[in-house]
mmCIF file with all atom_site columns, C-alpha atoms in Angstrom:
data_model
loop_
_atom_site.group_PDB
_atom_site.id
_atom_site.type_symbol
_atom_site.label_atom_id
_atom_site.label_alt_id
_atom_site.label_comp_id
_atom_site.label_asym_id
_atom_site.label_entity_id
_atom_site.label_seq_id
_atom_site.pdbx_PDB_ins_code
_atom_site.Cartn_x
_atom_site.Cartn_y
_atom_site.Cartn_z
_atom_site.occupancy
_atom_site.B_iso_or_equiv
_atom_site.pdbx_formal_charge
_atom_site.auth_seq_id
_atom_site.auth_comp_id
_atom_site.auth_asym_id
_atom_site.auth_atom_id
_atom_site.pdbx_PDB_model_num
ATOM 1   C CA . UNK Q 1 1   ? -50.227 33.930  -21.550 1.00 76.00 ? 112 UNK Q CA 1
ATOM 2   C CA . UNK Q 1 2   ? -53.126 31.958  -23.578 1.00 81.00 ? 113 UNK Q CA 1
ATOM 3   C CA . UNK Q 1 3   ? -56.527 32.598  -22.966 1.00 79.00 ? 114 UNK Q CA 1
ATOM 4   C CA . UNK Q 1 4   ? -56.912 29.259  -21.289 1.00 77.00 ? 115 UNK Q CA 1
ATOM 5   C CA . UNK Q 1 5   ? -54.080 30.021  -18.919 1.00 77.00 ? 116 UNK Q CA 1
ATOM 6   C CA . UNK Q 1 6   ? -55.995 33.441  -18.039 1.00 78.00 ? 117 UNK Q CA 1
ATOM 7   C CA . UNK Q 1 7   ? -58.820 31.364  -17.247 1.00 77.00 ? 118 UNK Q CA 1
ATOM 8   C CA . UNK Q 1 8   ? -57.048 29.113  -14.887 1.00 73.00 ? 119 UNK Q CA 1
ATOM 9   C CA . UNK Q 1 9   ? -55.391 31.792  -13.033 1.00 73.00 ? 120 UNK Q CA 1
ATOM 10  C CA . UNK Q 1 10  ? -58.608 33.369  -12.670 1.00 74.00 ? 121 UNK Q CA 1
ATOM 11  C CA . UNK Q 1 11  ? -60.334 30.268  -11.389 1.00 72.00 ? 122 UNK Q CA 1
ATOM 12  C CA . UNK Q 1 12  ? -57.540 30.089  -8.835  1.00 70.00 ? 123 UNK Q CA 1
ATOM 13  C CA . UNK Q 1 13  ? -57.792 33.813  -7.751  1.00 66.00 ? 124 UNK Q CA 1
ATOM 14  C CA . UNK Q 1 14  ? -61.699 33.303  -7.397  1.00 65.00 ? 125 UNK Q CA 1
ATOM 15  C CA . UNK Q 1 15  ? -61.403 30.543  -4.819  1.00 66.00 ? 126 UNK Q CA 1
ATOM 16  C CA . UNK Q 1 16  ? -59.136 33.182  -2.654  1.00 68.00 ? 127 UNK Q CA 1
ATOM 17  C CA . UNK Q 1 17  ? -61.394 36.013  -2.923  1.00 66.00 ? 128 UNK Q CA 1
ATOM 18  C CA . UNK Q 1 18  ? -63.638 37.557  -0.166  1.00 70.00 ? 129 UNK Q CA 1
ATOM 19  C CA . UNK Q 1 19  ? -67.348 36.808  0.082   1.00 70.00 ? 130 UNK Q CA 1
ATOM 20  C CA . UNK Q 1 20  ? -68.356 40.459  -1.273  1.00 71.00 ? 131 UNK Q CA 1
ATOM 21  C CA . UNK Q 1 21  ? -66.437 40.005  -4.458  1.00 72.00 ? 132 UNK Q CA 1
ATOM 22  C CA . UNK Q 1 22  ? -67.981 36.421  -4.836  1.00 72.00 ? 133 UNK Q CA 1
ATOM 23  C CA . UNK Q 1 23  ? -71.383 37.675  -4.295  1.00 78.00 ? 134 UNK Q CA 1
ATOM 24  C CA . UNK Q 1 24  ? -70.850 40.681  -6.641  1.00 77.00 ? 135 UNK Q CA 1
ATOM 25  C CA . UNK Q 1 25  ? -69.492 38.269  -9.266  1.00 73.00 ? 136 UNK Q CA 1
ATOM 26  C CA . UNK Q 1 26  ? -72.128 35.889  -8.753  1.00 83.00 ? 137 UNK Q CA 1
ATOM 27  C CA . UNK Q 1 27  ? -75.035 38.507  -8.978  1.00 88.00 ? 138 UNK Q CA 1
ATOM 28  C CA . UNK Q 1 28  ? -73.310 39.841  -12.229 1.00 87.00 ? 139 UNK Q CA 1
ATOM 29  C CA . UNK Q 1 29  ? -73.380 36.236  -13.821 1.00 88.00 ? 140 UNK Q CA 1
ATOM 30  C CA . UNK Q 1 30  ? -77.059 35.888  -12.874 1.00 91.00 ? 141 UNK Q CA 1
ATOM 31  C CA . UNK Q 1 31  ? -77.897 39.141  -14.300 1.00 93.00 ? 142 UNK Q CA 1
ATOM 32  C CA . UNK Q 1 32  ? -76.127 38.271  -17.455 1.00 92.00 ? 143 UNK Q CA 1
ATOM 33  C CA . UNK Q 1 33  ? -77.627 34.558  -17.646 1.00 91.00 ? 144 UNK Q CA 1
ATOM 34  C CA . UNK Q 1 34  ? -81.337 35.824  -17.182 1.00 94.00 ? 145 UNK Q CA 1
ATOM 35  C CA . UNK Q 1 35  ? -80.568 38.379  -19.793 1.00 94.00 ? 146 UNK Q CA 1
ATOM 36  C CA . UNK Q 1 36  ? -79.392 35.941  -22.135 1.00 91.00 ? 147 UNK Q CA 1
ATOM 37  C CA . UNK Q 1 37  ? -82.548 33.596  -21.431 1.00 92.00 ? 148 UNK Q CA 1
ATOM 38  C CA . UNK Q 1 38  ? -84.903 36.568  -21.922 1.00 93.00 ? 149 UNK Q CA 1
ATOM 39  C CA . UNK Q 1 39  ? -83.312 37.544  -25.386 1.00 92.00 ? 150 UNK Q CA 1
ATOM 40  C CA . UNK Q 1 40  ? -83.520 33.787  -26.758 1.00 91.00 ? 151 UNK Q CA 1
ATOM 41  C CA . UNK Q 1 41  ? -87.258 33.424  -25.485 1.00 91.00 ? 152 UNK Q CA 1
ATOM 42  C CA . UNK Q 1 42  ? -88.331 36.819  -27.156 1.00 91.00 ? 153 UNK Q CA 1
ATOM 43  C CA . UNK Q 1 43  ? -86.411 35.848  -30.352 1.00 89.00 ? 154 UNK Q CA 1
ATOM 44  C CA . UNK Q 1 44  ? -87.882 32.134  -30.385 1.00 90.00 ? 155 UNK Q CA 1
ATOM 45  C CA . UNK Q 1 45  ? -91.440 33.669  -30.155 1.00 91.00 ? 156 UNK Q CA 1
ATOM 46  C CA . UNK Q 1 46  ? -90.852 35.358  -33.457 1.00 90.00 ? 157 UNK Q CA 1
ATOM 47  C CA . UNK Q 1 47  ? -90.008 31.908  -35.088 1.00 90.00 ? 158 UNK Q CA 1
ATOM 48  C CA . UNK Q 1 48  ? -93.169 29.933  -35.460 1.00 89.00 ? 159 UNK Q CA 1
ATOM 49  C CA . UNK Q 1 49  ? -91.799 26.461  -37.049 1.00 91.00 ? 160 UNK Q CA 1
ATOM 50  C CA . UNK Q 1 50  ? -90.660 24.210  -34.690 1.00 90.00 ? 161 UNK Q CA 1
ATOM 51  C CA . UNK Q 1 51  ? -88.050 22.698  -36.932 1.00 91.00 ? 162 UNK Q CA 1
ATOM 52  C CA . UNK Q 1 52  ? -86.516 26.064  -37.406 1.00 92.00 ? 163 UNK Q CA 1
ATOM 53  C CA . UNK Q 1 53  ? -86.440 27.146  -33.878 1.00 91.00 ? 164 UNK Q CA 1
ATOM 54  C CA . UNK Q 1 54  ? -84.408 23.856  -33.326 1.00 90.00 ? 165 UNK Q CA 1
ATOM 55  C CA . UNK Q 1 55  ? -81.937 24.799  -35.975 1.00 91.00 ? 166 UNK Q CA 1
ATOM 56  C CA . UNK Q 1 56  ? -81.399 27.928  -34.659 1.00 91.00 ? 167 UNK Q CA 1
ATOM 57  C CA . UNK Q 1 57  ? -81.074 26.676  -31.094 1.00 89.00 ? 168 UNK Q CA 1
ATOM 58  C CA . UNK Q 1 58  ? -78.446 24.362  -32.588 1.00 89.00 ? 169 UNK Q CA 1
ATOM 59  C CA . UNK Q 1 59  ? -76.579 27.398  -33.904 1.00 92.00 ? 170 UNK Q CA 1
ATOM 60  C CA . UNK Q 1 60  ? -76.964 29.097  -30.679 1.00 90.00 ? 171 UNK Q CA 1
ATOM 61  C CA . UNK Q 1 61  ? -75.157 26.038  -29.086 1.00 89.00 ? 172 UNK Q CA 1
ATOM 62  C CA . UNK Q 1 62  ? -72.294 26.145  -31.946 1.00 90.00 ? 173 UNK Q CA 1
ATOM 63  C CA . UNK Q 1 63  ? -71.900 30.065  -31.459 1.00 91.00 ? 174 UNK Q CA 1
ATOM 64  C CA . UNK Q 1 64  ? -71.485 29.490  -27.567 1.00 89.00 ? 175 UNK Q CA 1
ATOM 65  C CA . UNK Q 1 65  ? -69.076 26.692  -28.066 1.00 90.00 ? 176 UNK Q CA 1
ATOM 66  C CA . UNK Q 1 66  ? -66.932 28.989  -30.680 1.00 92.00 ? 177 UNK Q CA 1
ATOM 67  C CA . UNK Q 1 67  ? -66.814 31.520  -27.681 1.00 90.00 ? 178 UNK Q CA 1
ATOM 68  C CA . UNK Q 1 68  ? -65.748 28.952  -25.018 1.00 89.00 ? 179 UNK Q CA 1
ATOM 69  C CA . UNK Q 1 69  ? -63.315 26.607  -26.425 1.00 88.00 ? 180 UNK Q CA 1
ATOM 70  C CA . UNK Q 1 70  ? -60.459 29.547  -26.975 1.00 89.00 ? 181 UNK Q CA 1
ATOM 71  C CA . UNK Q 1 71  ? -61.102 30.288  -23.105 1.00 87.00 ? 182 UNK Q CA 1
ATOM 72  C CA . UNK Q 1 72  ? -60.978 27.002  -21.676 1.00 86.00 ? 183 UNK Q CA 1
ATOM 73  C CA . UNK Q 1 73  ? -59.983 24.414  -24.232 1.00 88.00 ? 184 UNK Q CA 1
ATOM 74  C CA . UNK Q 1 74  ? -61.625 22.058  -26.952 1.00 88.00 ? 185 UNK Q CA 1
ATOM 75  C CA . UNK Q 1 75  ? -62.003 19.064  -24.411 1.00 89.00 ? 186 UNK Q CA 1
ATOM 76  C CA . UNK Q 1 76  ? -63.227 21.026  -21.692 1.00 89.00 ? 187 UNK Q CA 1
ATOM 77  C CA . UNK Q 1 77  ? -65.908 22.611  -23.976 1.00 88.00 ? 188 UNK Q CA 1
ATOM 78  C CA . UNK Q 1 78  ? -66.899 19.395  -25.149 1.00 89.00 ? 189 UNK Q CA 1
ATOM 79  C CA . UNK Q 1 79  ? -67.308 17.778  -21.896 1.00 90.00 ? 190 UNK Q CA 1
ATOM 80  C CA . UNK Q 1 80  ? -69.323 20.599  -20.516 1.00 88.00 ? 191 UNK Q CA 1
ATOM 81  C CA . UNK Q 1 81  ? -71.625 20.523  -23.447 1.00 88.00 ? 192 UNK Q CA 1
ATOM 82  C CA . UNK Q 1 82  ? -72.136 16.506  -23.063 1.00 87.00 ? 193 UNK Q CA 1
ATOM 83  C CA . UNK Q 1 83  ? -72.719 17.172  -19.495 1.00 85.00 ? 194 UNK Q CA 1
ATOM 84  C CA . UNK Q 1 84  ? -75.566 19.559  -20.121 1.00 82.00 ? 195 UNK Q CA 1
ATOM 85  C CA . UNK Q 1 85  ? -76.831 17.168  -23.060 1.00 81.00 ? 196 UNK Q CA 1
ATOM 86  C CA . UNK Q 1 86  ? -76.828 14.174  -20.599 1.00 79.00 ? 197 UNK Q CA 1
ATOM 87  C CA . UNK Q 1 87  ? -78.752 16.361  -17.934 1.00 74.00 ? 198 UNK Q CA 1
ATOM 88  C CA . UNK Q 1 88  ? -81.271 17.269  -20.835 1.00 72.00 ? 199 UNK Q CA 1
ATOM 89  C CA . UNK Q 1 89  ? -81.716 13.424  -21.501 1.00 70.00 ? 200 UNK Q CA 1
ATOM 90  C CA . UNK Q 1 90  ? -82.060 12.525  -17.986 1.00 68.00 ? 201 UNK Q CA 1
ATOM 91  C CA . UNK Q 1 91  ? -85.014 14.670  -17.656 1.00 65.00 ? 202 UNK Q CA 1
ATOM 92  C CA . UNK Q 1 92  ? -87.061 13.577  -20.848 1.00 63.00 ? 203 UNK Q CA 1
ATOM 93  C CA . UNK Q 1 93  ? -86.141 10.041  -20.708 1.00 59.00 ? 204 UNK Q CA 1
ATOM 94  C CA . UNK Q 1 94  ? -89.278 7.975   -21.724 1.00 59.00 ? 205 UNK Q CA 1
ATOM 95  C CA . UNK Q 1 95  ? -90.606 6.024   -18.308 1.00 66.00 ? 206 UNK Q CA 1
ATOM 96  C CA . UNK Q 1 96  ? -91.327 2.982   -20.274 1.00 66.00 ? 207 UNK Q CA 1
ATOM 97  C CA . UNK Q 1 97  ? -88.089 2.618   -21.821 1.00 67.00 ? 208 UNK Q CA 1
ATOM 98  C CA . UNK Q 1 98  ? -86.324 3.211   -18.763 1.00 69.00 ? 209 UNK Q CA 1
ATOM 99  C CA . UNK Q 1 99  ? -88.645 0.370   -16.919 1.00 70.00 ? 210 UNK Q CA 1
ATOM 100 C CA . UNK Q 1 100 ? -87.963 -1.936  -19.748 1.00 75.00 ? 211 UNK Q CA 1
ATOM 101 C CA . UNK Q 1 101 ? -84.136 -1.449  -19.708 1.00 76.00 ? 212 UNK Q CA 1
ATOM 102 C CA . UNK Q 1 102 ? -84.108 -2.084  -15.973 1.00 75.00 ? 213 UNK Q CA 1
ATOM 103 C CA . UNK Q 1 103 ? -86.262 -5.325  -16.114 1.00 77.00 ? 214 UNK Q CA 1
ATOM 104 C CA . UNK Q 1 104 ? -84.024 -6.356  -19.010 1.00 81.00 ? 215 UNK Q CA 1
ATOM 105 C CA . UNK Q 1 105 ? -80.779 -5.791  -16.713 1.00 81.00 ? 216 UNK Q CA 1
ATOM 106 C CA . UNK Q 1 106 ? -82.411 -7.483  -13.625 1.00 79.00 ? 217 UNK Q CA 1
ATOM 107 C CA . UNK Q 1 107 ? -83.427 -10.437 -15.697 1.00 79.00 ? 218 UNK Q CA 1
ATOM 108 C CA . UNK Q 1 108 ? -79.765 -10.449 -17.229 1.00 80.00 ? 219 UNK Q CA 1
ATOM 109 C CA . UNK Q 1 109 ? -78.593 -10.515 -13.586 1.00 78.00 ? 220 UNK Q CA 1
ATOM 110 C CA . UNK Q 1 110 ? -80.630 -13.561 -12.375 1.00 75.00 ? 221 UNK Q CA 1
ATOM 111 C CA . UNK Q 1 111 ? -80.234 -15.579 -15.509 1.00 69.00 ? 222 UNK Q CA 1
ATOM 112 C CA . UNK Q 1 112 ? -76.164 -15.104 -15.276 1.00 66.00 ? 223 UNK Q CA 1
ATOM 113 C CA . UNK Q 1 113 ? -76.603 -15.915 -11.361 1.00 64.00 ? 224 UNK Q CA 1
ATOM 114 C CA . UNK Q 1 114 ? -78.647 -19.200 -12.208 1.00 65.00 ? 225 UNK Q CA 1
ATOM 115 C CA . UNK Q 1 115 ? -76.239 -20.188 -14.849 1.00 64.00 ? 226 UNK Q CA 1
ATOM 116 C CA . UNK Q 1 116 ? -73.189 -19.510 -12.871 1.00 61.00 ? 227 UNK Q CA 1
ATOM 117 C CA . UNK Q 1 117 ? -74.469 -21.396 -9.629  1.00 53.00 ? 228 UNK Q CA 1
ATOM 118 C CA . UNK Q 1 118 ? -73.009 -24.319 -8.092  1.00 50.00 ? 229 UNK Q CA 1
ATOM 119 C CA . UNK Q 1 119 ? -74.960 -27.714 -7.171  1.00 49.00 ? 230 UNK Q CA 1
ATOM 120 C CA . UNK Q 1 120 ? -77.322 -27.218 -4.297  1.00 47.00 ? 231 UNK Q CA 1
#
């Protein structure tokens, strides 16, 4: 059985487990997530150059993908990373750019409606 098949079987099993087991797994996952977060924050404080920090964080993403794709597949890993990237981009959008794009879309809709309208 491949790593991916094992992962899928575990997902099915998790949906059937009782609340106590789910809580224990959730607590363990939260602990590991917070430990990883603390470790990354402490390591980033040692690096003062912002470009170097960005490069190291990019390497961290690559390392995470290396560990993840054998478990769930390349496409699923890429999809998950793209989803995270989309969430980050949604948070940091520039308000002016978004307003300008919305105004251009509204203008395009009005122009299309006026051009395609019938005789009044």
